[in-house]
PDB file of C-alpha atoms and ligand atoms in Angstrom:
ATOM      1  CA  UNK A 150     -22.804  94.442  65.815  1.00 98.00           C
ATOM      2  CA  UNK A 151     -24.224  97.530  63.787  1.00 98.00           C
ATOM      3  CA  UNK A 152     -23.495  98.762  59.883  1.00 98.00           C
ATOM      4  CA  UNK A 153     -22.854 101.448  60.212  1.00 98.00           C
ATOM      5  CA  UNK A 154     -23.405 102.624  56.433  1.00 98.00           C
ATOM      6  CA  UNK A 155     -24.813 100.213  54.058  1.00 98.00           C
ATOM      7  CA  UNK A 156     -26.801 101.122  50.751  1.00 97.00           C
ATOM      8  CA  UNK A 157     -29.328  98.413  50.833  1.00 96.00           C
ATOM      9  CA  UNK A 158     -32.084 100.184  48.386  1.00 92.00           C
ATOM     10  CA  UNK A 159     -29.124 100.135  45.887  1.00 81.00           C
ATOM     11  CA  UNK A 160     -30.108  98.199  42.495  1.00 82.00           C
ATOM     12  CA  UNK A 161     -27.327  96.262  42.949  1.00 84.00           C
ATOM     13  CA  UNK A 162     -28.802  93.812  46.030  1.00 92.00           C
ATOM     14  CA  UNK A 163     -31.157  91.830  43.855  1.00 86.00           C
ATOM     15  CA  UNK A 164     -32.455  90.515  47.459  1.00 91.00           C
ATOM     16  CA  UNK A 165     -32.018  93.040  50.391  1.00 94.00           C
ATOM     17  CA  UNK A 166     -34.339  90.808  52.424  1.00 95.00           C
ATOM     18  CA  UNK A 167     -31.806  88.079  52.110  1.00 96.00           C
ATOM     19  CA  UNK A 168     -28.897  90.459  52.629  1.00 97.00           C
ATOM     20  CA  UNK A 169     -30.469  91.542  56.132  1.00 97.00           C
ATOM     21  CA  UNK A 170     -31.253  87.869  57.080  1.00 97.00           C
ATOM     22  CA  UNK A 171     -28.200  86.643  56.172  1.00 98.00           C
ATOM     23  CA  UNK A 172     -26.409  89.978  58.590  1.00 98.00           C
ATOM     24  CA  UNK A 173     -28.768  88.906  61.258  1.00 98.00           C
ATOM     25  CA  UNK A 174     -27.377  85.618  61.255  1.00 98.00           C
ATOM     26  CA  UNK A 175     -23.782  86.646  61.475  1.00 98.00           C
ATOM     27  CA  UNK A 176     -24.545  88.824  64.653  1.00 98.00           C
ATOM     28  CA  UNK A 177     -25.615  91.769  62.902  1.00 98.00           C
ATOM     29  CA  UNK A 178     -28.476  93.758  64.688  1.00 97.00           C
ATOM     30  CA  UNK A 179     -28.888  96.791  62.718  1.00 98.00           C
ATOM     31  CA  UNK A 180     -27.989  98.279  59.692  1.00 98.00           C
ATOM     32  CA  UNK A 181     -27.856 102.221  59.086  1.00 98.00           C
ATOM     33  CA  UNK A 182     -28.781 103.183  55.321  1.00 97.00           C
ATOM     34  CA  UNK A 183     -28.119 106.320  54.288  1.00 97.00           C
ATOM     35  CA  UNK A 184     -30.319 107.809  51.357  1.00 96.00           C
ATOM     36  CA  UNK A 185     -27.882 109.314  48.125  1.00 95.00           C
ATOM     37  CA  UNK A 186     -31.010 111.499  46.987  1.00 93.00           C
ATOM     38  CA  UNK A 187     -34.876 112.082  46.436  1.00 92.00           C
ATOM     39  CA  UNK A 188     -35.512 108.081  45.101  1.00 93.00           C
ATOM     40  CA  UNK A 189     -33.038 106.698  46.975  1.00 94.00           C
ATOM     41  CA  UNK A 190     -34.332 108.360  50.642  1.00 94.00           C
ATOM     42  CA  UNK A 191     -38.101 107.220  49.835  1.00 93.00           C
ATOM     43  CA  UNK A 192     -36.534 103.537  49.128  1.00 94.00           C
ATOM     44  CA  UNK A 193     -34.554 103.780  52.436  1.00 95.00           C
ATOM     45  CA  UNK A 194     -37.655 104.839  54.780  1.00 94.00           C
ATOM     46  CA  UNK A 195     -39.769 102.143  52.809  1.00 94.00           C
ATOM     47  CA  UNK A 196     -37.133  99.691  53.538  1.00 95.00           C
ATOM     48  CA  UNK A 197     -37.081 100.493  57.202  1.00 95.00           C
ATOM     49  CA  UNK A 198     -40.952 100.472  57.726  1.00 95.00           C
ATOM     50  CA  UNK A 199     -40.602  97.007  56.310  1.00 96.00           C
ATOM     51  CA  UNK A 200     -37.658  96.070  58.950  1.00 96.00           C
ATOM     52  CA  UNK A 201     -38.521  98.001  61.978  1.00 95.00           C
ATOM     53  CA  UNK A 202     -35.515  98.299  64.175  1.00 95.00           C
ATOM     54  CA  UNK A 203     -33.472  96.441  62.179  1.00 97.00           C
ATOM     55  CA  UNK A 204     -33.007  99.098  59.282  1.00 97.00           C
ATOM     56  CA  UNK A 205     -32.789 102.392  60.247  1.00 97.00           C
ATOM     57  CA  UNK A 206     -32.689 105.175  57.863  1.00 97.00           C
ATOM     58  CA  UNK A 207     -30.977 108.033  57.373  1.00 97.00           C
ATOM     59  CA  UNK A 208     -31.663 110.478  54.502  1.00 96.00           C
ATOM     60  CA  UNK A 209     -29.381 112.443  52.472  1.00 96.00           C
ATOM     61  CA  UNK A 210     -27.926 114.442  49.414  1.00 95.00           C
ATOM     62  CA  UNK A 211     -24.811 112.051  48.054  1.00 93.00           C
ATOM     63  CA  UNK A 212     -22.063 114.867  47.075  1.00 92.00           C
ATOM     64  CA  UNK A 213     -20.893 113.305  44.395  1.00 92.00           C
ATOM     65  CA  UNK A 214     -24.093 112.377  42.802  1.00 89.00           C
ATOM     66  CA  UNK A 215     -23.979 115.555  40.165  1.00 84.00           C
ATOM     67  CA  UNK A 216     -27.189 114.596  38.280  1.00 85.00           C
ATOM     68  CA  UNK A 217     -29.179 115.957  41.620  1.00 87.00           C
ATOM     69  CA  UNK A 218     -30.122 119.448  41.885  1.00 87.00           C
ATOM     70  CA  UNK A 219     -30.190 122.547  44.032  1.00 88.00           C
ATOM     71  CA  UNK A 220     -33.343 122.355  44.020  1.00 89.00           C
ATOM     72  CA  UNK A 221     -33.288 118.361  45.182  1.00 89.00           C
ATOM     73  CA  UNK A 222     -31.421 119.160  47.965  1.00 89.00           C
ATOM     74  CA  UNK A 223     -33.891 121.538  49.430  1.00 88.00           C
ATOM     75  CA  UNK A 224     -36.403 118.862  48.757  1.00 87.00           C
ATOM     76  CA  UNK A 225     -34.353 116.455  51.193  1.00 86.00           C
ATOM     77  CA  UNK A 226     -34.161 119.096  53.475  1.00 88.00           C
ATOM     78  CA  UNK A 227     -37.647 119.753  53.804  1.00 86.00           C
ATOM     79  CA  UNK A 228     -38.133 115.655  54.021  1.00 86.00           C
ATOM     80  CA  UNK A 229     -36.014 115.656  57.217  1.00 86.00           C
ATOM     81  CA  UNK A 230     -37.680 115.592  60.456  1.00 78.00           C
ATOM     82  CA  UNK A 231     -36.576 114.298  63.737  1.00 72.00           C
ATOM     83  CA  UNK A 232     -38.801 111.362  64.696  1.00 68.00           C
ATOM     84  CA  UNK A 233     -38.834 108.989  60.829  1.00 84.00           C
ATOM     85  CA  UNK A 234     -34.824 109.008  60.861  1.00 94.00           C
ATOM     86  CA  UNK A 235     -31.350 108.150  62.664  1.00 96.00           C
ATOM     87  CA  UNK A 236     -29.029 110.643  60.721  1.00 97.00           C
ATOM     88  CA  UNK A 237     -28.551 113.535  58.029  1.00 97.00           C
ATOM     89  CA  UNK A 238     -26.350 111.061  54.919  1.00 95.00           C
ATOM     90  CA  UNK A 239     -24.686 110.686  53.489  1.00 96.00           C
ATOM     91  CA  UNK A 240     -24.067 114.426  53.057  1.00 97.00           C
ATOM     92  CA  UNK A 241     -20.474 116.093  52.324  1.00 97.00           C
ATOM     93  CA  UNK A 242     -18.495 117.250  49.898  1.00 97.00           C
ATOM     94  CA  UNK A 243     -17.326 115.624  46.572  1.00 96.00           C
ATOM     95  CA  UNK A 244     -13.462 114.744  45.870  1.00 95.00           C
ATOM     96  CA  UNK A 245     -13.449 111.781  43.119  1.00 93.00           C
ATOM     97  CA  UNK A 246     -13.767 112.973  39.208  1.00 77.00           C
ATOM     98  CA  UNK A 247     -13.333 115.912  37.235  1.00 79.00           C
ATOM     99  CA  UNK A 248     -16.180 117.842  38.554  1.00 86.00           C
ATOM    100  CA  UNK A 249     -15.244 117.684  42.163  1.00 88.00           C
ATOM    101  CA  UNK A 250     -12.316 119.979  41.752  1.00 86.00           C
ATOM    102  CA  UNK A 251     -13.724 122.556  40.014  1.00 92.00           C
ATOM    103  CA  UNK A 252     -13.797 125.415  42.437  1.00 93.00           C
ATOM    104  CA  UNK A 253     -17.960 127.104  41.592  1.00 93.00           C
ATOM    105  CA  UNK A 254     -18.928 123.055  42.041  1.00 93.00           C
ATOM    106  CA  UNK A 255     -17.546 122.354  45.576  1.00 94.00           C
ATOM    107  CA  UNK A 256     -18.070 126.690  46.921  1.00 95.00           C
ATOM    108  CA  UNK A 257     -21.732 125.118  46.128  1.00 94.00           C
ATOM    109  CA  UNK A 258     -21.093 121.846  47.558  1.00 96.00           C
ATOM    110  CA  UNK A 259     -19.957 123.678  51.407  1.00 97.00           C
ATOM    111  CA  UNK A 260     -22.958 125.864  51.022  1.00 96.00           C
ATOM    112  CA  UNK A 261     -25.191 122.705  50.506  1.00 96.00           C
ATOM    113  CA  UNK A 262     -23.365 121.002  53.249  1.00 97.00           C
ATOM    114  CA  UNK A 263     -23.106 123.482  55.689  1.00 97.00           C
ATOM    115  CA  UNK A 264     -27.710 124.114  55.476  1.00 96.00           C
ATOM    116  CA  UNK A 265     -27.448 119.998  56.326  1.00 97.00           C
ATOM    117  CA  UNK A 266     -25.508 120.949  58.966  1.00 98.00           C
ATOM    118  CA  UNK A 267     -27.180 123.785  60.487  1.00 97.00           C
ATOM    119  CA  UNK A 268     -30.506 121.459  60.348  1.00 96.00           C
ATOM    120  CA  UNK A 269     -28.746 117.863  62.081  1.00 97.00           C
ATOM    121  CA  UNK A 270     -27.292 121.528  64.805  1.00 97.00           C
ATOM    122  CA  UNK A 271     -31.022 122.336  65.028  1.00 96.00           C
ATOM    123  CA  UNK A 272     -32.896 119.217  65.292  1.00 95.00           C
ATOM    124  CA  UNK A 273     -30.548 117.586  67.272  1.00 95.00           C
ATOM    125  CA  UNK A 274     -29.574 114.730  64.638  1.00 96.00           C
ATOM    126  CA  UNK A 275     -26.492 113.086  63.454  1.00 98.00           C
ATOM    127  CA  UNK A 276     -24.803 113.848  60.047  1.00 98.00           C
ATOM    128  CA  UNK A 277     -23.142 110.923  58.187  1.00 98.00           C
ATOM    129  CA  UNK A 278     -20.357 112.578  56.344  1.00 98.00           C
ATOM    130  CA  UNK A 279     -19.065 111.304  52.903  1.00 98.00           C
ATOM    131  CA  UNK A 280     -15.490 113.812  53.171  1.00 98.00           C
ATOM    132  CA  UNK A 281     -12.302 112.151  51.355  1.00 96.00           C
ATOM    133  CA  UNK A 282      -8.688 113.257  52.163  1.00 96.00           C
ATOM    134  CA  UNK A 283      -8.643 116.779  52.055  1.00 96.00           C
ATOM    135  CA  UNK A 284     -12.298 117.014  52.161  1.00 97.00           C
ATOM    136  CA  UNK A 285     -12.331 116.004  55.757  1.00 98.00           C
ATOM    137  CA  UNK A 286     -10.686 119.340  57.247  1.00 98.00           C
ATOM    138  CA  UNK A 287     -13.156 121.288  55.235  1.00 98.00           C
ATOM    139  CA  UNK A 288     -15.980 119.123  55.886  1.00 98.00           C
ATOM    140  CA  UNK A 289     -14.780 119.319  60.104  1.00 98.00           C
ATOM    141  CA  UNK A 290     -14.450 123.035  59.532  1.00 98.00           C
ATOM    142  CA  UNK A 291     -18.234 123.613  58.439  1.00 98.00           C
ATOM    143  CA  UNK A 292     -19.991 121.061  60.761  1.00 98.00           C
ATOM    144  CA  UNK A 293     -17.989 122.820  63.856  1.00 98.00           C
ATOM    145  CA  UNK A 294     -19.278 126.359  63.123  1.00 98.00           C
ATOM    146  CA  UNK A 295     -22.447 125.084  62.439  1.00 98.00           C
ATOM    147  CA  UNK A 296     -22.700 123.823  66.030  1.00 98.00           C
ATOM    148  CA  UNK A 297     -22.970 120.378  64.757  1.00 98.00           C
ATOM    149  CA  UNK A 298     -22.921 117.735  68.052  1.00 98.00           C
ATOM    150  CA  UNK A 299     -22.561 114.058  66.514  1.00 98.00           C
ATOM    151  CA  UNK A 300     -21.191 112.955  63.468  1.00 98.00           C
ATOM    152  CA  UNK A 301     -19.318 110.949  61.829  1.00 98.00           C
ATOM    153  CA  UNK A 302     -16.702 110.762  59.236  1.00 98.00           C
ATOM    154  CA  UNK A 303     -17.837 107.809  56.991  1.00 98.00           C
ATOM    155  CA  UNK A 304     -14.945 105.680  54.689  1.00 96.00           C
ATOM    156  CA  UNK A 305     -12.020 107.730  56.444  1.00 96.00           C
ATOM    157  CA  UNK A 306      -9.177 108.625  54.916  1.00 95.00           C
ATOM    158  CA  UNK A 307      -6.943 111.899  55.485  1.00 95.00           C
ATOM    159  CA  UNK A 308      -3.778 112.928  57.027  1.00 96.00           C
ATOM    160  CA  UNK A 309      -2.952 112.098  60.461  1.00 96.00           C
ATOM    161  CA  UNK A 310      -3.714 115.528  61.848  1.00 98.00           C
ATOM    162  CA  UNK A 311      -6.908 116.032  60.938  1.00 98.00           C
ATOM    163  CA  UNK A 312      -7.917 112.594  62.258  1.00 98.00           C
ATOM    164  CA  UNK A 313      -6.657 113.681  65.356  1.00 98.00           C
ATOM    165  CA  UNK A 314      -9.214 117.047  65.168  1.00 98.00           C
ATOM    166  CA  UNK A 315     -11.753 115.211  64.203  1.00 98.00           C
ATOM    167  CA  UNK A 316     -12.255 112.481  67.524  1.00 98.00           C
ATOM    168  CA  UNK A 317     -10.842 115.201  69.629  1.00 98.00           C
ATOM    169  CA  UNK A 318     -13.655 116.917  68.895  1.00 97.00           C
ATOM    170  CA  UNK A 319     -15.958 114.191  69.818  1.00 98.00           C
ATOM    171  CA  UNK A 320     -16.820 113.144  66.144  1.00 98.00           C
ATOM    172  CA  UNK A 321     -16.530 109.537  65.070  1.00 98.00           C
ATOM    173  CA  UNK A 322     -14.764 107.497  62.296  1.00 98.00           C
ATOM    174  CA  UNK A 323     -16.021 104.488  60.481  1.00 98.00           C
ATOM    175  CA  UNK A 324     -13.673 102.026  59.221  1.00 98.00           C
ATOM    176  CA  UNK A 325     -14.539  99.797  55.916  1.00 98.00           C
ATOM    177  CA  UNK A 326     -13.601  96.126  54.948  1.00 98.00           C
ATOM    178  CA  UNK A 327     -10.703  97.868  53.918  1.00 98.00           C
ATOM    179  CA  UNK A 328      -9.030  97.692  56.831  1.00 98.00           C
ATOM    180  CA  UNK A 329      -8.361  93.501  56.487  1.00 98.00           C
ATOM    181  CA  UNK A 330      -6.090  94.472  53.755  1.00 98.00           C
ATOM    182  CA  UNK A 331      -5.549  97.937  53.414  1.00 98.00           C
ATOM    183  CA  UNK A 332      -2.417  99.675  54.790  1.00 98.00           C
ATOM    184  CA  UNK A 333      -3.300 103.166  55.049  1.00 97.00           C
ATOM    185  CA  UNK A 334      -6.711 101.902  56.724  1.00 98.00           C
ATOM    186  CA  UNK A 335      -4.906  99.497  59.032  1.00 98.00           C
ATOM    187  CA  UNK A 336      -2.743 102.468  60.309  1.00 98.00           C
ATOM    188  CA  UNK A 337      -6.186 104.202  61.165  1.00 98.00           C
ATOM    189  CA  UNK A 338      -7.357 101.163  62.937  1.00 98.00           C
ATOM    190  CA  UNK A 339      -4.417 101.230  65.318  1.00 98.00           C
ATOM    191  CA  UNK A 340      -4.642 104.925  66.047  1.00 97.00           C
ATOM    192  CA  UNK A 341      -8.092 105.709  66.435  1.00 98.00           C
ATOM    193  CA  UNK A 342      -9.382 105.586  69.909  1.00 98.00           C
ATOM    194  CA  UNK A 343     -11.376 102.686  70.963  1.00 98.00           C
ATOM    195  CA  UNK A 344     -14.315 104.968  71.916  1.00 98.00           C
ATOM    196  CA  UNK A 345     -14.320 106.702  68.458  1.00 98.00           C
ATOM    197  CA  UNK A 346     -14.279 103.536  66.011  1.00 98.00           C
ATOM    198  CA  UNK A 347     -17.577 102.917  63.580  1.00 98.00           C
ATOM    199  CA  UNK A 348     -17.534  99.790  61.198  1.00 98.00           C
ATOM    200  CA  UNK A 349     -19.152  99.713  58.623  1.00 98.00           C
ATOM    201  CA  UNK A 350     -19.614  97.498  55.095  1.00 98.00           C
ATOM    202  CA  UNK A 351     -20.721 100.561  52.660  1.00 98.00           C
ATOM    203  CA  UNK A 352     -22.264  97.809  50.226  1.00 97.00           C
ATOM    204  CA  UNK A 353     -22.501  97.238  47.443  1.00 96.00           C
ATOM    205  CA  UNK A 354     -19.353  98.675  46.605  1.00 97.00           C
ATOM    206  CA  UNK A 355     -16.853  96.007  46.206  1.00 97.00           C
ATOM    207  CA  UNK A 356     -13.338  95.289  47.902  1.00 98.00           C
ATOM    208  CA  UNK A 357     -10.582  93.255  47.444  1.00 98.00           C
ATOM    209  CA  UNK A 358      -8.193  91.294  49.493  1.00 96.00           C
ATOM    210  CA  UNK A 359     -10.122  88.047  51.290  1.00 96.00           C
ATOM    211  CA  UNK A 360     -13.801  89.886  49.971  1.00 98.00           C
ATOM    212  CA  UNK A 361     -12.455  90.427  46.346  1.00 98.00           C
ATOM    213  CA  UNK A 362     -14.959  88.658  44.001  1.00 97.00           C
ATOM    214  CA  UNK A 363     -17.998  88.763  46.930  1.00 96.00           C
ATOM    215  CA  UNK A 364     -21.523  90.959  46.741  1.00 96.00           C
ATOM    216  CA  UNK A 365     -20.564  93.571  49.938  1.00 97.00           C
ATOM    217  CA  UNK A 366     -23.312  92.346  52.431  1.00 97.00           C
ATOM    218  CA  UNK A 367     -23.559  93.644  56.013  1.00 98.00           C
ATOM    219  CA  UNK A 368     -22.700  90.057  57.017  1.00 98.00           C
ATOM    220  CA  UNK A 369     -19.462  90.877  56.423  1.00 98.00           C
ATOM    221  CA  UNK A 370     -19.048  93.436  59.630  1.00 98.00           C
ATOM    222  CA  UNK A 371     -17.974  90.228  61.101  1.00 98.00           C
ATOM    223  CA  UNK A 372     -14.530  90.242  59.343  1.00 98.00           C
ATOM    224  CA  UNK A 373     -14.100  93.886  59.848  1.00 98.00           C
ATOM    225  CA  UNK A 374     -14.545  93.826  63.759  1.00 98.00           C
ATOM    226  CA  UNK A 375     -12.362  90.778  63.455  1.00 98.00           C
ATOM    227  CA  UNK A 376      -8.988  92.230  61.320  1.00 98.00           C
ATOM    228  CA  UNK A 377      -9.278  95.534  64.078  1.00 98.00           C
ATOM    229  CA  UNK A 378      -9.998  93.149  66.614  1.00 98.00           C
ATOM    230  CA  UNK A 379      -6.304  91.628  64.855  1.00 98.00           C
ATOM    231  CA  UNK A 380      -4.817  94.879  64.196  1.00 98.00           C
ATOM    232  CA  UNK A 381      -4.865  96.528  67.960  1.00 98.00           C
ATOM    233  CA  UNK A 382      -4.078  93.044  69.496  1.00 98.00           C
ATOM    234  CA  UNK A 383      -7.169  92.572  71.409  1.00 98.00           C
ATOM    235  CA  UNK A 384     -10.224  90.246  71.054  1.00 98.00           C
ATOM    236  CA  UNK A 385     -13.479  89.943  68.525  1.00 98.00           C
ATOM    237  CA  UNK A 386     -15.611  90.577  71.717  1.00 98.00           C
ATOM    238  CA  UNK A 387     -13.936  93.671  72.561  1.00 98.00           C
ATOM    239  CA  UNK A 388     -14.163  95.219  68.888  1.00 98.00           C
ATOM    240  CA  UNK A 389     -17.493  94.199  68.705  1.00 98.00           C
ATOM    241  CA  UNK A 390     -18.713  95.282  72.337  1.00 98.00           C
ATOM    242  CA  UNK A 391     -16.902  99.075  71.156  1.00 98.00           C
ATOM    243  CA  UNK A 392     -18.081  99.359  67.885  1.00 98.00           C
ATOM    244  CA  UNK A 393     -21.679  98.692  69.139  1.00 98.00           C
ATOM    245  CA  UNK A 394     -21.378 101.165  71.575  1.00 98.00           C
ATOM    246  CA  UNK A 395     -20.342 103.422  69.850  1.00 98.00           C
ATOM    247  CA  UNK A 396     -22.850 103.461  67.041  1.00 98.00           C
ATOM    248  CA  UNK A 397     -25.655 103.365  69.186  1.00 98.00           C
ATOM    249  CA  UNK A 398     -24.188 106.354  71.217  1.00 98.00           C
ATOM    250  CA  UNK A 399     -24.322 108.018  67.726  1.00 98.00           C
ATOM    251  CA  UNK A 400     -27.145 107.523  66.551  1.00 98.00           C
ATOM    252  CA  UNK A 401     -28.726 106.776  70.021  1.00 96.00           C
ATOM    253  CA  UNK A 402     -30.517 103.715  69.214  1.00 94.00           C
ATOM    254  CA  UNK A 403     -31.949 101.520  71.951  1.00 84.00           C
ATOM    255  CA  UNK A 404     -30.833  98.309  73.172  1.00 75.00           C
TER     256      UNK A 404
HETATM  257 ZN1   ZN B 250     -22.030 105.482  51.056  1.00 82.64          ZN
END
C-alpha cells in the first residue's frame, strides 16, 4: 500500500524513522510527502535521501499557509525540477479562516496556483491539490487550461458534480481515515471509481472515530483500505491491489 499524502517532516512526529518503520510493517511501501513551503520542502527531500524509495517527495506552496510569500513561492518554483521529486504539493487554493475568503487573497491564490500548474503541464509532473468544497471546481478549472495531465484532488470533499468532472477527466481523488467514520466521505468511497481512488493518512492531523486519541501514522492506511474495502462490499486485497495502482500510475513510481 502507498500514502498517498503524509507530512512526515512535520514537528509533530517526534520520530519519523519510527513512523516509517512502523508503516513498513503494516504493508506500507511508500509514503508521498508533500512540502507546505521553503523549510518544510528542504526537510522533505532530506527525509527522502535518507529513505530512498520509501519516501518520496513532493514539494510545494501550502495555500493556506499565509505567513509565506510571493516571493517564497517563486522560490519553490525555481526548486522544482523533474528528476529530485514525485509531484508539485501540496499546492491549491485556501478555503478554511477568515483570510481565505477575502476576494484580493484567493485572485492571488489562482494566479499562484495556476504558474504551479503551468510548470507540473511543462515538466510533465503531478500536482497534489489541497482544493476544499468549492475550491475544487476552481482548482479543476485552472489545472485543465493549464494543460495539466495528472493530479490529484487531495482530502476530497465537494458536491457530487464536480467529483464527477474531476475523474472524468482522468484526475484522481484521495480518501482520508475519514472515511471509517465519516458520512459525507463514505458516500465518496462508494461513488468514486475503483480506478480513480488514492488513500491517504495526511498525518499528523488527527481524526476521530476508531483513530480518535492516536498520533496519525501512515500505518494506519491499513484501516482506510479496509473501511472502503467495507464500504463498496469487496475485499482488503482488492482495495489495496487498486489503491496501489493507482498511486503508482500517478506518480509513476516503480515496482
Ligand atoms: Zn496536507
Amino acid at each position: 500500500m502507498i500514502d498517498s499524502h503524509v507530512h512526515l517532516d512535520a514537528d509533530q512526529y517526534p520520530d519519523p524513522s519510527g513512523a516509517i518503520k512502523r508503516a513498513r510493517d503494516a504493508g506500507v511501501s511508500a509514503m508521498v510527502a508533500p512540502g507546505v513551503g521553503p523549510a518544510s520542502n528542504l526537510a522533505v527531500i532530506e527525509l527522502a535521501r535518507k529513505f530512498r524509495g520509501v519516501i518520496l517527495p513532493a514539494l510545494g506552496f501550502h495555500p493556506e499557509r499565509f505567513e509565506h510569500s510571493e516571493d517564497d513561492s517563486r522560490e519553490v518554483l525555481g526548486l522544482i525540477e523533474r528528476d529530485s521529486i514525485c509531484a508539485i504539493g501540496e499546492v491549491g487554493l485556501p478555503w478554511y479562516g477568515e483570510r481565505a475568503n477575502d476576494a484580493a487573497v484567493l485572485d492571488a491564490a489562482k494566479v499562484t496556483l495556476a504558474r504551479f500548474a503551468h510548470a507540473a503541464a511543462a515538466l510533465d509532473l503531478p500536482l497534489i491539490l489541497h482544493a476544499p468544497h468549492a475550491r475544487a471546481a476552481e482548482a479543476l478549472a485552472i489545472i485543465r487550461e493549464a494543460g495539466v495531465r495528472r493530479a490529484v484532488f487531495h482530502w476530497h470533499k465537494s458536491d457530487e458534480q464536480t467529483t464527477r468532472a474531476i475523474f472524468n477527466a482522468g484526475y484522481f481523488i484521495s480518501l482520508t481515515p475519514e472515511v471509517a467514520y465519516r458520512a459525507r466521505d463514505q458516500d465518496l468511497a462508494r461513488m468514486l471509481p475503483a480506478n480513480r481512488i488514492l488513500v491517504e493518512t495526511d498525518g499528523p492531523w488527527p481524526y476521530g472515530g476508531q483513530f480518535a486519541g492516536r498520533l496519525t501514522e501512515p500505518a494506519m492506511i491499513k484501516e482506510v483500505v479496509a473501511a472502503i474495502a467495507h464500504l463498496r462490499c469487496t475485499t482488503f486485497e482488492e482495495i489495496a491491489a487498486a489503491t496501489t495502482a493507482n498511486a503508482r500510475a500517478l506518480f509513476r513510481i516503480r515496482e
